[in-house]
Short mmCIF file of C-alpha atoms and ligand atoms in Angstrom, two decimals:
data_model
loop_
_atom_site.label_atom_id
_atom_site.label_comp_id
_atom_site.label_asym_id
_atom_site.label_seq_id
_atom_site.Cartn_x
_atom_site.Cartn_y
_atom_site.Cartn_z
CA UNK A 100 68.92 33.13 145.08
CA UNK A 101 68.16 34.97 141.60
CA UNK A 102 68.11 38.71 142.18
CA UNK A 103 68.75 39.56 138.21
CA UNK A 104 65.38 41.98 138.02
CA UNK A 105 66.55 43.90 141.29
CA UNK A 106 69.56 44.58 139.95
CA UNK A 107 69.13 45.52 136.53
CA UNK A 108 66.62 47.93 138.20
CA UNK A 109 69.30 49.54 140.06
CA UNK A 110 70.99 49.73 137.20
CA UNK A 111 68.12 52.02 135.95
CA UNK A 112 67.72 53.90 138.87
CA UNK A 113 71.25 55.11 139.46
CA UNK A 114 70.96 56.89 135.95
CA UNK A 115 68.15 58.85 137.50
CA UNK A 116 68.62 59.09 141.22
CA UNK A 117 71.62 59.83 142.86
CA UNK A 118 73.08 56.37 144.19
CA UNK A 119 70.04 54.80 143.10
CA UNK A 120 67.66 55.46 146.51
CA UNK A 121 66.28 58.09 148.00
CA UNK A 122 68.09 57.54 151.48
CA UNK A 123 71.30 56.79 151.35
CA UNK A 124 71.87 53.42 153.59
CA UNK A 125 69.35 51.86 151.31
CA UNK A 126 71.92 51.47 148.67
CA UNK A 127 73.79 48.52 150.77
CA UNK A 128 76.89 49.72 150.16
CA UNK A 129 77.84 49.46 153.16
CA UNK A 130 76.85 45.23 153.78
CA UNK A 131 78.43 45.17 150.31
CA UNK A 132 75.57 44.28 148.61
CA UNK A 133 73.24 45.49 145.49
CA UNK A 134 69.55 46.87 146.77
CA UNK A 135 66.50 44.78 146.72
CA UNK A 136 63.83 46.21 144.54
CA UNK A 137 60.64 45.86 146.51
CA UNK A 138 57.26 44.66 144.80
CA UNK A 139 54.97 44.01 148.06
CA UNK A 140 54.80 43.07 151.81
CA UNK A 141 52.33 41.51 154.31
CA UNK A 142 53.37 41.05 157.74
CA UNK A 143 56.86 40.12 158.11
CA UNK A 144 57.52 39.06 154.23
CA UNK A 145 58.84 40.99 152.01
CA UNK A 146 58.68 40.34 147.97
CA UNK A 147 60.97 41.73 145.62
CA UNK A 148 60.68 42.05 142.03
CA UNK A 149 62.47 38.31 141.25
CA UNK A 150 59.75 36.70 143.47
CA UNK A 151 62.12 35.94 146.82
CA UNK A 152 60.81 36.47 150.12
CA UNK A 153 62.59 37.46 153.11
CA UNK A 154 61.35 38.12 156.52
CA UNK A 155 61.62 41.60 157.85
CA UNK A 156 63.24 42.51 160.74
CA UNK A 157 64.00 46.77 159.39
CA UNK A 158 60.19 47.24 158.81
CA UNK A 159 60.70 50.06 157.12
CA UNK A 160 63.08 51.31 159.82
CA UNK A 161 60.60 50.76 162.88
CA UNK A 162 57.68 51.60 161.18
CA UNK A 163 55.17 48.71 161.28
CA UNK A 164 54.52 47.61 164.72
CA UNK A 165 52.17 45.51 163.62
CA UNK A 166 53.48 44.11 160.99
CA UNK A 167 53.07 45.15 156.92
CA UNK A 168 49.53 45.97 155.35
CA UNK A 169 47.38 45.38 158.51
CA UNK A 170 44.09 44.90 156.82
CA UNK A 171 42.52 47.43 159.64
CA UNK A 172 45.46 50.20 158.87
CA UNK A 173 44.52 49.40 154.83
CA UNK A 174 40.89 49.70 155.06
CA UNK A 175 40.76 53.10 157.20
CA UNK A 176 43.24 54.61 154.90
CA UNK A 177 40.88 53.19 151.72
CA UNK A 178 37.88 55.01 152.94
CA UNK A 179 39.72 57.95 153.74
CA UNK A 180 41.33 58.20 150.48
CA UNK A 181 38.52 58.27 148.65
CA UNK A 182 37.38 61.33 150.73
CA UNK A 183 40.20 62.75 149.24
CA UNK A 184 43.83 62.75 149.80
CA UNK A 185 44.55 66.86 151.16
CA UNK A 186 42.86 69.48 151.39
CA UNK A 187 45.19 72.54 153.55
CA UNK A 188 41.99 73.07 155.71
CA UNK A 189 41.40 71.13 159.58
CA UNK A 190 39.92 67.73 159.68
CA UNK A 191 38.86 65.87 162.49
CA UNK A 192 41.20 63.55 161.88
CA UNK A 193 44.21 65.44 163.00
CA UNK A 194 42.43 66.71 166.72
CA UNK A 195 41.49 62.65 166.78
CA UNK A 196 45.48 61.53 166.42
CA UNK A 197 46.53 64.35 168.83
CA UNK A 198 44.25 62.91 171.26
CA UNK A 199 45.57 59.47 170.80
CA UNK A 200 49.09 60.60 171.40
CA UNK A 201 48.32 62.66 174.34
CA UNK A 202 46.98 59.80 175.41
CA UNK A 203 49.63 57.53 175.19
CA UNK A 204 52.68 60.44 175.64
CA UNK A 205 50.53 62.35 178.44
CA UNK A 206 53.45 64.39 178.32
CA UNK A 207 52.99 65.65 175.03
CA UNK A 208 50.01 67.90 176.11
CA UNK A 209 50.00 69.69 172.90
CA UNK A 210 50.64 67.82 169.95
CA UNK A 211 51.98 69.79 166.34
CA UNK A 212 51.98 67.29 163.12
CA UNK A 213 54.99 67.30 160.56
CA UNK A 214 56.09 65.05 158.04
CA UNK A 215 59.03 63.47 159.04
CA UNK A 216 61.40 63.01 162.11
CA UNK A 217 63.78 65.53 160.66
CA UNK A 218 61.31 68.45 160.51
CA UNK A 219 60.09 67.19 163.97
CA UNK A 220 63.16 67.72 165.73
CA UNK A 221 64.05 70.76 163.26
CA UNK A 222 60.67 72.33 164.69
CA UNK A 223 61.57 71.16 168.56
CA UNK A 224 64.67 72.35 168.61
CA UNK A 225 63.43 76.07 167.00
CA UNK A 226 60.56 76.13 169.73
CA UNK A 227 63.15 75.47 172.56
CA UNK A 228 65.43 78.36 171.49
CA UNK A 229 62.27 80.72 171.14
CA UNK A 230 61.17 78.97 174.29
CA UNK A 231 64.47 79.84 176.43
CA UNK A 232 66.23 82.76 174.65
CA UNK A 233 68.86 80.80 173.99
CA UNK A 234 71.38 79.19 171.22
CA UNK A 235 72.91 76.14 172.37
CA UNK A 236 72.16 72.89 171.92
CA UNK A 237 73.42 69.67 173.26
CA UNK A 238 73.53 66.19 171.69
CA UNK A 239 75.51 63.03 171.58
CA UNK A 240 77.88 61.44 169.56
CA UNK A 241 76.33 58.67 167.44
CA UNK A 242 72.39 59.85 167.87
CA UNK A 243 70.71 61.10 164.83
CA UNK A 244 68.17 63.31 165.12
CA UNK A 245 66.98 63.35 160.86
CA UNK A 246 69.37 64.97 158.93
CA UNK A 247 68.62 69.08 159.85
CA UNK A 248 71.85 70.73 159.25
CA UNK A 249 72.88 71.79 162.57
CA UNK A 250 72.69 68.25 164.48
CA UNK A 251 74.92 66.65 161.66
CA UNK A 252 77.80 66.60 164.16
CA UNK A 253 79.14 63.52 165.36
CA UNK A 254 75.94 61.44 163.82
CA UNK A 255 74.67 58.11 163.65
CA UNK A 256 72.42 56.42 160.92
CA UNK A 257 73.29 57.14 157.53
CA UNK A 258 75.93 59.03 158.80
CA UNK A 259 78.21 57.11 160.30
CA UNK A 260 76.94 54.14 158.03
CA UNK A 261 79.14 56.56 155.24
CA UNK A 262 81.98 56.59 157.39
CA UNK A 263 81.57 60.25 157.75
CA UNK A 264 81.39 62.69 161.24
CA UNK A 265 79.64 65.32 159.62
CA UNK A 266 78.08 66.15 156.04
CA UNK A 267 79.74 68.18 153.42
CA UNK A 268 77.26 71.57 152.66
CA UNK A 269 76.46 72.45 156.33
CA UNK A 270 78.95 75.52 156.93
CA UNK A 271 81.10 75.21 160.37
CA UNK A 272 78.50 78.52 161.67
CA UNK A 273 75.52 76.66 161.47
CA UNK A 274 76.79 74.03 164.10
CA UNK A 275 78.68 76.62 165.98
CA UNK A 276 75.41 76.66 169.07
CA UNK A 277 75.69 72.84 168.52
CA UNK A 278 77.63 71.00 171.30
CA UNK A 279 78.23 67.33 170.79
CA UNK A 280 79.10 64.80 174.19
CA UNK A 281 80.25 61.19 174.17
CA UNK A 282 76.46 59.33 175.63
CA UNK A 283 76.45 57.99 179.20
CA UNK A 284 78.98 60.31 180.62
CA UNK A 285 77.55 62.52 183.16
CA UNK A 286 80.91 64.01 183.84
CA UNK A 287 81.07 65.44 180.10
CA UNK A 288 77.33 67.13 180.98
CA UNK A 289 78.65 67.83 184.22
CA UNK A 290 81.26 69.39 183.03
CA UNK A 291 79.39 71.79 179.78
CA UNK A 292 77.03 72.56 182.33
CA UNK A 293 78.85 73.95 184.95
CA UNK A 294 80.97 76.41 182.06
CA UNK A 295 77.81 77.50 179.88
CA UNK A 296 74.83 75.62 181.43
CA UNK A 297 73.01 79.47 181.08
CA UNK A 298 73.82 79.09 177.41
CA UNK A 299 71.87 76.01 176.52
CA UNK A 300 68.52 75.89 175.19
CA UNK A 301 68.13 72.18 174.82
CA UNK A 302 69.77 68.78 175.13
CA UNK A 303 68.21 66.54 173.07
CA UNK A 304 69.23 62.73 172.90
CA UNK A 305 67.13 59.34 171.95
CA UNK A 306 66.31 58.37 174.93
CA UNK A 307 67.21 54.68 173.90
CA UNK A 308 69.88 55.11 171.12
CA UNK A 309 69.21 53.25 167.81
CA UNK A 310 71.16 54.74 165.45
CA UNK A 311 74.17 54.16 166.35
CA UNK A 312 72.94 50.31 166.95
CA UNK A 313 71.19 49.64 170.17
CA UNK A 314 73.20 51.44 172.77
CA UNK A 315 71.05 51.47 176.14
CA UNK A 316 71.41 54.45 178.82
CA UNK A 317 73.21 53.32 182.12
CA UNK A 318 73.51 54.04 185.27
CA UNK A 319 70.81 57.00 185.68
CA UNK A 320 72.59 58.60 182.58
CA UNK A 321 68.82 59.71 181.17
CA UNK A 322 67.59 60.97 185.15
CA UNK A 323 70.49 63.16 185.29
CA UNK A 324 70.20 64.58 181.96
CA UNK A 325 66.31 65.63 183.72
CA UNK A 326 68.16 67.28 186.51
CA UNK A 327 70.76 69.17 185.25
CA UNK A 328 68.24 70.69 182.67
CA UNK A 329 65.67 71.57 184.99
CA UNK A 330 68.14 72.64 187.07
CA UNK A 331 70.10 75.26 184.64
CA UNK A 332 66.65 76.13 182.73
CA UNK A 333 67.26 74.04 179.66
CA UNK A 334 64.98 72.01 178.44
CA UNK A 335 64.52 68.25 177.66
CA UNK A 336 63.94 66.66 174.61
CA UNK A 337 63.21 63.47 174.33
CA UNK A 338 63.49 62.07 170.27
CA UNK A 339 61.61 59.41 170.13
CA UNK A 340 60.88 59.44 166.60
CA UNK A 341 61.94 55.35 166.83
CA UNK A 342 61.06 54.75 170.63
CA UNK A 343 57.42 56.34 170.81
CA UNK A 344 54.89 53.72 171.01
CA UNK A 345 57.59 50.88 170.43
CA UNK A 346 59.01 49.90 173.40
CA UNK A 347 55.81 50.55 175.29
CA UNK A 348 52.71 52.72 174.86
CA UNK A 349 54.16 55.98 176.49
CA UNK A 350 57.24 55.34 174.56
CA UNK A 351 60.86 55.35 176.49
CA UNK A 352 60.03 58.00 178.61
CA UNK A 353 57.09 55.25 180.06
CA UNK A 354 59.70 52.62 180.43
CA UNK A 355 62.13 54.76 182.38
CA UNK A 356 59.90 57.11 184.28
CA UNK A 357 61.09 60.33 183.13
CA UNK A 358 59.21 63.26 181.70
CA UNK A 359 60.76 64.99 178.91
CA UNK A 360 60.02 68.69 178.31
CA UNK A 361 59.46 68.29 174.88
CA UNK A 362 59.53 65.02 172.35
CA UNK A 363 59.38 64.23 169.11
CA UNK A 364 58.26 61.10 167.03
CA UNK A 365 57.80 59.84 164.04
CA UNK A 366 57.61 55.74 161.58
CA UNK A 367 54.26 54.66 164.08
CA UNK A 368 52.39 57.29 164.69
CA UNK A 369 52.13 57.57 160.72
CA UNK A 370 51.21 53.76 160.25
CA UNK A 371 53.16 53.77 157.62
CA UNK A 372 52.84 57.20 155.79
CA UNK A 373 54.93 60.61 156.19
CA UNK A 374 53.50 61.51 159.37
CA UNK A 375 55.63 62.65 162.55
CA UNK A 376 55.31 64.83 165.31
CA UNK A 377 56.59 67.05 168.05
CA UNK A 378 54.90 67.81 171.35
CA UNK A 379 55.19 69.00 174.85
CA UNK A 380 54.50 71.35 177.72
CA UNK A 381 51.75 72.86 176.24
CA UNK A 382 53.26 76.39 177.94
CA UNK A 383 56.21 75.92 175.75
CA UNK A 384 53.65 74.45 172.63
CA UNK A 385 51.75 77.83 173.06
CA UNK A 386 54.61 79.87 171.43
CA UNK A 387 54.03 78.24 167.76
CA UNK A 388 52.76 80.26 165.68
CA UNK A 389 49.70 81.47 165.09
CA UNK A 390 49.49 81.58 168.83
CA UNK A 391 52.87 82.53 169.39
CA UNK A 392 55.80 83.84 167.73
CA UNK A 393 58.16 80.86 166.70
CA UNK A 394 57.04 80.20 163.41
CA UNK A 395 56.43 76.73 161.98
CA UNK A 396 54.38 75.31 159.05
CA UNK A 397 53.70 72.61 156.63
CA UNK A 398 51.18 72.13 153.52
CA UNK A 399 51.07 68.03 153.92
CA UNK A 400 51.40 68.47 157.57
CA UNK A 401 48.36 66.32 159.27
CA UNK A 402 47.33 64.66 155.82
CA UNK A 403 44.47 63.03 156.65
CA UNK A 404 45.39 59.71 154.69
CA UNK A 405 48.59 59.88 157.66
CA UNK A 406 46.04 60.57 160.01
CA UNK A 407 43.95 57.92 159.52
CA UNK A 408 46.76 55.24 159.27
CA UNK A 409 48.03 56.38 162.17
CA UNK A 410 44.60 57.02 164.32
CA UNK A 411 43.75 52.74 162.83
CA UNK A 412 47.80 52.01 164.06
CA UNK A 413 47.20 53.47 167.25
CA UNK A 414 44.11 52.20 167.95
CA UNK A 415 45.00 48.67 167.48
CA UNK A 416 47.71 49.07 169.93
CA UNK A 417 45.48 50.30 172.57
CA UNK A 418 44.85 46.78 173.10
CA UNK A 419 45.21 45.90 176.57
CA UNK A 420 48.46 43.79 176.91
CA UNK A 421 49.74 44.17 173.45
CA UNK A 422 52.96 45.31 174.14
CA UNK A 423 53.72 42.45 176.97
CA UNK A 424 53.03 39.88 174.44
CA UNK A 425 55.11 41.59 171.71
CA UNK A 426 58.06 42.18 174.41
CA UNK A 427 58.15 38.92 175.92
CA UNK A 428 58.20 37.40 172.74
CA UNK A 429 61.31 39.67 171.37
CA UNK A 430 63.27 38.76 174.81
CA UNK A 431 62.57 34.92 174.24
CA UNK A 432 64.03 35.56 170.48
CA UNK A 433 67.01 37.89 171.31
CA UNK A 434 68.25 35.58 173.98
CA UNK A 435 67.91 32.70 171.61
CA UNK A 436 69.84 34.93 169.19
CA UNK A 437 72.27 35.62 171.97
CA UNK A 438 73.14 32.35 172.87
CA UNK A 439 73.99 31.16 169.06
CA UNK A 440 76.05 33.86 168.74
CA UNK A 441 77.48 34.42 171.27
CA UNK A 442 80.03 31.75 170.84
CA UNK A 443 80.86 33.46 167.19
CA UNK A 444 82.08 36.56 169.04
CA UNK A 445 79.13 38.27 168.92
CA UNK A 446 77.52 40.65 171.31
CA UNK A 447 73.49 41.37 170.72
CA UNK A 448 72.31 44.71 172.59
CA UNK A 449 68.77 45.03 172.89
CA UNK A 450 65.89 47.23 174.73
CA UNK A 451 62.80 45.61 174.53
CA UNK A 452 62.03 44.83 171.17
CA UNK A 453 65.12 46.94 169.51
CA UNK A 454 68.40 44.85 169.00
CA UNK A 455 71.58 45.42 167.34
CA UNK A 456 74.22 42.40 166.80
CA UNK A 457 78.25 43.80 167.31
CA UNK A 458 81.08 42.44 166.49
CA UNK A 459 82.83 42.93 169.08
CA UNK A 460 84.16 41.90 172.72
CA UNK A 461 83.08 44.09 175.79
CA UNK A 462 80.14 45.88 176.29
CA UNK A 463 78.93 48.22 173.86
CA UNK A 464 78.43 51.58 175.74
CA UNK A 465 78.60 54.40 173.75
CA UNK A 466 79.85 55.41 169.66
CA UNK A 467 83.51 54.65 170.52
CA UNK A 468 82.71 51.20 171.28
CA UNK A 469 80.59 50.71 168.83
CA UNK A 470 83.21 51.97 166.01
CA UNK A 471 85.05 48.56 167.71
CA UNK A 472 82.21 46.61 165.99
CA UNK A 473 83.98 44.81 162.71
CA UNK A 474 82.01 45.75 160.07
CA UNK A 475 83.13 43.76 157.55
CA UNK A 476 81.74 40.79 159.41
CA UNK A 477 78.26 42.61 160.24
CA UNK A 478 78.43 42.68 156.38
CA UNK A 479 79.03 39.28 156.12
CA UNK A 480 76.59 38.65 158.54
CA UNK A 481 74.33 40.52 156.98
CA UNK A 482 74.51 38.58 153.64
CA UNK A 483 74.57 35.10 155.41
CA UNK A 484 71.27 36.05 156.67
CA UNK A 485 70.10 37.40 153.58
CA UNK A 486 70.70 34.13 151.38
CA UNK A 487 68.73 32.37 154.33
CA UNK A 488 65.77 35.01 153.87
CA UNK A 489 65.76 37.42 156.58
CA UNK A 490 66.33 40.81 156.00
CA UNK A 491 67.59 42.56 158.67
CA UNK A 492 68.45 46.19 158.87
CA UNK A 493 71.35 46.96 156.53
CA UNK A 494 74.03 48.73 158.66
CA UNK A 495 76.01 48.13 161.76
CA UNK A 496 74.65 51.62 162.63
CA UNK A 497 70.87 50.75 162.55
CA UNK A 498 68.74 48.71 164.51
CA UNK A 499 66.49 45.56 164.23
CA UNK A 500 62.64 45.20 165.04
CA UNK A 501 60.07 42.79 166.19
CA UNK A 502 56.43 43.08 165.44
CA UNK A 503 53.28 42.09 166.28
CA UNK A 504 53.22 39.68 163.37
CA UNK A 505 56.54 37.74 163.71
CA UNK A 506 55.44 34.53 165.10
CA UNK A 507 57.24 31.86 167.02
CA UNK A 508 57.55 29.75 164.67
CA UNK A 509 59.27 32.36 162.24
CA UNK A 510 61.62 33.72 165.12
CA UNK A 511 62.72 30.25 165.75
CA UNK A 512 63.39 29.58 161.91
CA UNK A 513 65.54 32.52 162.01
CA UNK A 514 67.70 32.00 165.02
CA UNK A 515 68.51 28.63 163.08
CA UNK A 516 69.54 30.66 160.13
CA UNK A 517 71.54 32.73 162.41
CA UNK A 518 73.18 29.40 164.04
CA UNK A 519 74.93 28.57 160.98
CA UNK A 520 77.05 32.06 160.48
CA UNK A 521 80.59 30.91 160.01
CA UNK A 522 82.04 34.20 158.84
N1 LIG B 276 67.99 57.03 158.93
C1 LIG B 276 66.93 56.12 158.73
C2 LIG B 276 66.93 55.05 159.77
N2 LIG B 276 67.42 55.39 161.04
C3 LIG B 276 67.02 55.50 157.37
C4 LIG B 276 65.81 55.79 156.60
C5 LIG B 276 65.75 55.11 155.24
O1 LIG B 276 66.79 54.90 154.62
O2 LIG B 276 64.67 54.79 154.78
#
């Protein structure tokens, strides 16, 4: 495969950008690799500049649900474009996506727009402190919540991708109200709880774990994180900034039956564009400013360009059984991908249609386990499936998607791909 025009681009770009990207686990480092240099999508295919094509399994990091430049998402962001592209005054748009998510999240009653994940959960967590009175926070090793200063403890993503537990420039006070747990150990909760349970404002935690790889909740882990909150007057937060509208309509919270007090998301409900959002209990919602006192504010913040992308993304998946077909056709594929690697010593976690391959023997329960993972041979994995075509998210600490558009016939063509890792 010739990738000469990608990189001589990054060639170019690192004398202008730091590292060459503009987020750092695009760089490949890490799968020991030089970037692609992307020239167009459709679907599941990707194009880069030297004309090879590789299907997608990152989609822009969850993003497209439905697959790259859907022609409806494409022609309701056209026309709205050429209304013009901002304006810092209401549109209908933005009361028309709120509605949609409300919809699907019921529990988001009121709905705030941002422009990414990070400034979601920045804004959550700042509305739960004004909410409660109070300072801490609690998360869990290995999630990611964006990369706001004081939940770069102990984080996944890009984090851990860097081999680092924390980021250089966030001073030791501004995570000194952050406390960090290992994930699925109620005793650890248990335990923070019963010393300074009146001290916490929040725990937040991805309900289904995808930045440190797949890493699914067990054993009631997420129903007793409900409890002991409500219990001690904490809130909830649910970040689903990759679960919402993924794994089913009403997001992880729908698939497991538990009603966060607060949640964020993000990648779908922007169809592609920097859209995100936070939501909730719309007693807690009613503090934001200009109602209430905890300020919070944005000039691109429900762009109407986002907000038609994502009111054309979310209206598409409305479609009655949409997310069975998409579901029982990732669980057909990820056992298929199970059982030819399985025998290679590789484990493939997976909710719905999320999946992370380990390298690794035993389950894969929480970050220390999946620190077992060899990553030298996810990077050789990684490559193998590469030269075949498929593209698959770049990190050991990331995770994989389906969409609406990968058909069977592709899914099988990459399993086969995946057969023939030797590494
Ligand atoms: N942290 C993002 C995925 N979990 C990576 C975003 C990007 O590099 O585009």
């Amino acid at each position: 495969m010739i990738r000469t025009k990608s990189i001589e681009a990054f060639q170019e770009a690192v004398k202008y950008i730091p590292g060459g990207v503009n987020s750092p686990v695009r760089a490949l480092k890490a799968v020991g690799e030089s970037p692609l240099f992307i020239e167009r999508a459709k679907g599941v295919t990707l194009t880069d500049i030297d004309g090879n094509q590789f299907t997608d399994f990152c989609l822009s990091w969850g993003v497209f649900i439905l697959g790259h430049s859907h022609p409806e998402v494409l022609n309701q962001v056209g026309q709205a474009i050429l209304r013009g592209t901002s304006y810092g005054i209401p549109t209908l748009q933005e009361t028309a996506l709120a509605k949609l998510v409300n919809r699907f999240i019921p529990t988001m009653e009121r709905v705030r727009f941002v422009n990414s994940g990070t400034e979601a959960v920045m804004s959550a967590i700042r509305l739960a402190r004004g909410y409660t009175g109070r300072n801490l926070i609690v998360k869990f090793v290995g999630c990611y919540h964006g990369h706001v200063d004081h939940l770069l403890v102990a984080a996944g993503s890009g984090v851990a991708t860097m081999g680092a537990s924390s980021s250089a420039g966030v001073p030791d006070s501004f995570v000194a109200h952050t406390a960090c747990l290992p994930f699925n150990d109620k005793a650890a909760v248990e335990e923070l709880f019963s010393k300074r349970g009146h001290e916490i404002a929040a725990v937040i935690v991805e309900p289904v774990p995808a930045n440190m790889g797949v890493v699914p909740a067990r054993d009631g882990f997420l129903q007793f994180l409900r409890e002991v909150t409500r219990a001690y007057g904490a809130l909830l937060i649910f970040d689903e900034v990759i679960t919402g509208f993924r794994l089913t309509a009403g997001g992880a919270q729908k698939l497991f039956g538990i009603a966060p007090d607060l949640t964020t998301v993000g990648k779908i409900v922007g169809g592609g564009f920097p859209a995100a959002a936070f939501g909730g209990r719309a007693d807690i919602m009613r503090l934001l400013a200009p109602e209430g006192p905890v300020y919070q504010a944005g000039t691109l913040s429900g762009n109407p360009v986002a907000m038609s992308a994502g009111i054309a993304t979310l209206g598409i998946l409305s479609q009655e059984g949409i997310y069975d077909t998409l579901n029982q056709k990732a669980e057909a594929f990820i056992n298929g991908l199970r059982q030819v690697l399985a025998p290679k010593g590789v484990i493939v976690n997976s909710v719905g249609n999320m999946f992370t391959p380990f390298f690794t023997e035993g389950e894969v329960r929480n970050f220390d386990d999946v620190k077992r993972s060899d990553t030298v041979r996810f990077g050789k994995f990684f490559r193998h499936m590469l030269a075949g075509g498929v593209y698959f998210s770049p990190s050991q600490f990331e995770t994989n998607f389906i969409s609406i558009a990968h058909t069977e016939e592709v899914l099988v063509k990459v399993i086969d791909v995946a057969s023939r890792f030797n590494g």
